[in-house]
């Protein structure tokens, strides 16, 4: 697991074993995860989405606490996965990191509670799976617009984005902050400290 530039986000690069029959890799290992993050992933829900080329999902995040951490992998096809720092007061507030996830490199990403998540399908029938630390709770879920010019996320220019009505109508970062929708960096750090302390007990 390699930390990304945004604190609380990691890229996972597995060792893929291939032969004439196909290939094998371990896409999640508890001990390595705990060593990198400081606590075990609490699994409350597992999601699977299938998207046509150009589908753009996000930017999604949840209230902290409890937040919703995500461990994300592309099983089929390819996506451009983007993690956005939506935590007010963070040193990297409004910055983003992108990682290509596909069925060749078999990378995964982990984003801790309070970070925003989005991805664009680069192929048809792109299948993405998520391990989530909390179950989906509509009253705690929020989003910001993935095409917000202030964020200037470098989505592929050759692909026309396809957004849901909800994501297309999501507020900009400025509007979301004004509405009090964004988690604070202090709340996220406090939650991280609590999870590490609980793990040590």
PDB file of C-alpha atoms in Angstrom, residues 17-146:
ATOM      1  CA  UNK A  17       0.942 -14.259 -10.640  1.00  0.00           C
ATOM      2  CA  UNK A  18       0.308 -15.316 -14.255  1.00  0.00           C
ATOM      3  CA  UNK A  19       0.726 -18.520 -16.213  1.00  0.00           C
ATOM      4  CA  UNK A  20      -0.901 -20.294 -19.155  1.00  0.00           C
ATOM      5  CA  UNK A  21      -4.100 -20.847 -17.127  1.00  0.00           C
ATOM      6  CA  UNK A  22      -4.659 -17.190 -16.245  1.00  0.00           C
ATOM      7  CA  UNK A  23      -3.606 -15.173 -13.226  1.00  0.00           C
ATOM      8  CA  UNK A  24      -4.059 -14.833  -9.475  1.00  0.00           C
ATOM      9  CA  UNK A  25      -3.624 -11.968  -7.036  1.00  0.00           C
ATOM     10  CA  UNK A  26      -4.546 -11.031  -3.487  1.00  0.00           C
ATOM     11  CA  UNK A  27      -6.495  -7.792  -3.671  1.00  0.00           C
ATOM     12  CA  UNK A  28      -6.888  -7.320   0.084  1.00  0.00           C
ATOM     13  CA  UNK A  29      -4.651  -8.432   2.953  1.00  0.00           C
ATOM     14  CA  UNK A  30      -5.653  -7.528   6.502  1.00  0.00           C
ATOM     15  CA  UNK A  31      -2.168  -7.420   8.106  1.00  0.00           C
ATOM     16  CA  UNK A  32      -0.726  -5.156   5.400  1.00  0.00           C
ATOM     17  CA  UNK A  33      -3.784  -2.917   5.542  1.00  0.00           C
ATOM     18  CA  UNK A  34      -3.519  -2.563   9.324  1.00  0.00           C
ATOM     19  CA  UNK A  35       0.206  -1.823   9.130  1.00  0.00           C
ATOM     20  CA  UNK A  36      -0.350   0.973   6.593  1.00  0.00           C
ATOM     21  CA  UNK A  37      -3.531   2.537   7.983  1.00  0.00           C
ATOM     22  CA  UNK A  38      -3.174   1.814  11.682  1.00  0.00           C
ATOM     23  CA  UNK A  39      -6.375  -0.166  12.148  1.00  0.00           C
ATOM     24  CA  UNK A  40      -8.370  -2.904  10.462  1.00  0.00           C
ATOM     25  CA  UNK A  41     -11.012  -2.161   7.854  1.00  0.00           C
ATOM     26  CA  UNK A  42     -14.437  -2.502   9.447  1.00  0.00           C
ATOM     27  CA  UNK A  43     -16.562  -4.080   6.716  1.00  0.00           C
ATOM     28  CA  UNK A  44     -20.235  -3.111   6.843  1.00  0.00           C
ATOM     29  CA  UNK A  45     -21.248  -3.249   3.179  1.00  0.00           C
ATOM     30  CA  UNK A  46     -19.927  -4.424  -0.197  1.00  0.00           C
ATOM     31  CA  UNK A  47     -21.107  -2.723  -3.416  1.00  0.00           C
ATOM     32  CA  UNK A  48     -20.800  -3.542  -7.107  1.00  0.00           C
ATOM     33  CA  UNK A  49     -21.501  -1.163  -9.993  1.00  0.00           C
ATOM     34  CA  UNK A  50     -21.410  -1.749 -13.759  1.00  0.00           C
ATOM     35  CA  UNK A  51     -21.048   1.318 -15.960  1.00  0.00           C
ATOM     36  CA  UNK A  52     -21.015   2.097 -19.665  1.00  0.00           C
ATOM     37  CA  UNK A  53     -18.091   4.053 -21.095  1.00  0.00           C
ATOM     38  CA  UNK A  54     -18.193   7.693 -20.022  1.00  0.00           C
ATOM     39  CA  UNK A  55     -20.284   7.142 -16.900  1.00  0.00           C
ATOM     40  CA  UNK A  56     -19.091   9.555 -14.232  1.00  0.00           C
ATOM     41  CA  UNK A  57     -20.098   8.738 -10.660  1.00  0.00           C
ATOM     42  CA  UNK A  58     -19.433  11.114  -7.760  1.00  0.00           C
ATOM     43  CA  UNK A  59     -18.065  13.101  -6.076  1.00  0.00           C
ATOM     44  CA  UNK A  60     -19.604  11.314  -3.073  1.00  0.00           C
ATOM     45  CA  UNK A  61     -18.821  11.539   0.653  1.00  0.00           C
ATOM     46  CA  UNK A  62     -20.583  11.060   3.994  1.00  0.00           C
ATOM     47  CA  UNK A  63     -20.957  12.952   7.256  1.00  0.00           C
ATOM     48  CA  UNK A  64     -18.166  12.455   9.789  1.00  0.00           C
ATOM     49  CA  UNK A  65     -18.700  10.819  12.155  1.00  0.00           C
ATOM     50  CA  UNK A  66     -19.211   8.071  11.219  1.00  0.00           C
ATOM     51  CA  UNK A  67     -18.201   8.709   7.586  1.00  0.00           C
ATOM     52  CA  UNK A  68     -17.749   5.910   5.088  1.00  0.00           C
ATOM     53  CA  UNK A  69     -14.298   4.618   4.161  1.00  0.00           C
ATOM     54  CA  UNK A  70     -14.027   2.771   0.829  1.00  0.00           C
ATOM     55  CA  UNK A  71     -11.681   0.134  -0.581  1.00  0.00           C
ATOM     56  CA  UNK A  72     -12.246   0.230  -4.338  1.00  0.00           C
ATOM     57  CA  UNK A  73     -11.219  -2.098  -7.167  1.00  0.00           C
ATOM     58  CA  UNK A  74     -12.126  -2.516 -10.854  1.00  0.00           C
ATOM     59  CA  UNK A  75     -12.894  -6.156 -11.683  1.00  0.00           C
ATOM     60  CA  UNK A  76     -13.644  -5.691 -15.388  1.00  0.00           C
ATOM     61  CA  UNK A  77     -12.624  -3.011 -17.863  1.00  0.00           C
ATOM     62  CA  UNK A  78     -11.042   0.235 -16.690  1.00  0.00           C
ATOM     63  CA  UNK A  79     -11.929   3.373 -14.746  1.00  0.00           C
ATOM     64  CA  UNK A  80     -10.186   6.576 -13.774  1.00  0.00           C
ATOM     65  CA  UNK A  81     -10.651   6.678 -10.016  1.00  0.00           C
ATOM     66  CA  UNK A  82     -10.403  10.062  -8.285  1.00  0.00           C
ATOM     67  CA  UNK A  83     -10.068  10.875  -4.589  1.00  0.00           C
ATOM     68  CA  UNK A  84     -10.894  14.462  -3.614  1.00  0.00           C
ATOM     69  CA  UNK A  85     -10.032  16.168  -0.356  1.00  0.00           C
ATOM     70  CA  UNK A  86     -13.354  17.745   0.644  1.00  0.00           C
ATOM     71  CA  UNK A  87     -12.296  18.201   4.301  1.00  0.00           C
ATOM     72  CA  UNK A  88     -12.459  21.870   5.259  1.00  0.00           C
ATOM     73  CA  UNK A  89      -9.279  22.953   7.022  1.00  0.00           C
ATOM     74  CA  UNK A  90      -7.175  20.196   5.451  1.00  0.00           C
ATOM     75  CA  UNK A  91      -3.692  21.100   4.140  1.00  0.00           C
ATOM     76  CA  UNK A  92      -4.743  19.575   0.808  1.00  0.00           C
ATOM     77  CA  UNK A  93      -8.320  20.892   0.762  1.00  0.00           C
ATOM     78  CA  UNK A  94      -9.804  20.853  -2.782  1.00  0.00           C
ATOM     79  CA  UNK A  95      -6.885  18.834  -4.149  1.00  0.00           C
ATOM     80  CA  UNK A  96      -7.350  15.475  -5.855  1.00  0.00           C
ATOM     81  CA  UNK A  97      -5.434  12.334  -6.811  1.00  0.00           C
ATOM     82  CA  UNK A  98      -6.306  10.009  -9.675  1.00  0.00           C
ATOM     83  CA  UNK A  99      -5.428   6.341 -10.204  1.00  0.00           C
ATOM     84  CA  UNK A 100      -6.277   4.137 -13.186  1.00  0.00           C
ATOM     85  CA  UNK A 101      -7.939   0.961 -11.966  1.00  0.00           C
ATOM     86  CA  UNK A 102      -8.335  -1.862 -14.464  1.00  0.00           C
ATOM     87  CA  UNK A 103      -8.372  -5.615 -14.973  1.00  0.00           C
ATOM     88  CA  UNK A 104      -4.712  -5.658 -16.043  1.00  0.00           C
ATOM     89  CA  UNK A 105      -2.817  -3.844 -13.270  1.00  0.00           C
ATOM     90  CA  UNK A 106      -5.378  -4.933 -10.634  1.00  0.00           C
ATOM     91  CA  UNK A 107      -4.690  -1.886  -8.483  1.00  0.00           C
ATOM     92  CA  UNK A 108      -7.079  -0.811  -5.758  1.00  0.00           C
ATOM     93  CA  UNK A 109      -7.460   2.384  -3.741  1.00  0.00           C
ATOM     94  CA  UNK A 110      -8.434   3.012  -0.155  1.00  0.00           C
ATOM     95  CA  UNK A 111      -9.893   6.314   0.996  1.00  0.00           C
ATOM     96  CA  UNK A 112     -10.592   6.960   4.656  1.00  0.00           C
ATOM     97  CA  UNK A 113     -13.640   8.610   6.157  1.00  0.00           C
ATOM     98  CA  UNK A 114     -14.271  12.186   5.033  1.00  0.00           C
ATOM     99  CA  UNK A 115     -12.675  12.002   1.587  1.00  0.00           C
ATOM    100  CA  UNK A 116     -14.668  12.408  -1.613  1.00  0.00           C
ATOM    101  CA  UNK A 117     -14.760   9.682  -4.254  1.00  0.00           C
ATOM    102  CA  UNK A 118     -15.568   9.661  -7.961  1.00  0.00           C
ATOM    103  CA  UNK A 119     -14.704   7.641 -11.039  1.00  0.00           C
ATOM    104  CA  UNK A 120     -15.228   7.666 -14.803  1.00  0.00           C
ATOM    105  CA  UNK A 121     -15.669   4.434 -16.759  1.00  0.00           C
ATOM    106  CA  UNK A 122     -13.067   4.257 -19.536  1.00  0.00           C
ATOM    107  CA  UNK A 123     -14.590   1.128 -21.080  1.00  0.00           C
ATOM    108  CA  UNK A 124     -18.058  -0.311 -21.533  1.00  0.00           C
ATOM    109  CA  UNK A 125     -19.295  -2.641 -18.808  1.00  0.00           C
ATOM    110  CA  UNK A 126     -16.668  -1.436 -16.344  1.00  0.00           C
ATOM    111  CA  UNK A 127     -17.319  -3.312 -13.098  1.00  0.00           C
ATOM    112  CA  UNK A 128     -16.244  -1.667  -9.842  1.00  0.00           C
ATOM    113  CA  UNK A 129     -16.535  -3.161  -6.366  1.00  0.00           C
ATOM    114  CA  UNK A 130     -16.303  -1.304  -3.045  1.00  0.00           C
ATOM    115  CA  UNK A 131     -15.752  -2.526   0.483  1.00  0.00           C
ATOM    116  CA  UNK A 132     -17.363   0.057   2.784  1.00  0.00           C
ATOM    117  CA  UNK A 133     -16.822   0.715   6.487  1.00  0.00           C
ATOM    118  CA  UNK A 134     -20.425   1.860   7.015  1.00  0.00           C
ATOM    119  CA  UNK A 135     -23.739   0.978   5.400  1.00  0.00           C
ATOM    120  CA  UNK A 136     -25.360   3.429   3.012  1.00  0.00           C
ATOM    121  CA  UNK A 137     -27.469   5.997   4.859  1.00  0.00           C
ATOM    122  CA  UNK A 138     -29.143   8.529   2.534  1.00  0.00           C
ATOM    123  CA  UNK A 139     -29.517  11.155   5.251  1.00  0.00           C
ATOM    124  CA  UNK A 140     -25.730  11.212   5.772  1.00  0.00           C
ATOM    125  CA  UNK A 141     -24.694  11.081   2.102  1.00  0.00           C
ATOM    126  CA  UNK A 142     -23.657  14.162   0.107  1.00  0.00           C
ATOM    127  CA  UNK A 143     -21.981  15.072  -3.146  1.00  0.00           C
ATOM    128  CA  UNK A 144     -20.262  17.823  -5.063  1.00  0.00           C
ATOM    129  CA  UNK A 145     -20.164  18.300  -8.804  1.00  0.00           C
ATOM    130  CA  UNK A 146     -17.348  16.314 -10.472  1.00  0.00           C
TER     131      UNK A 146
END
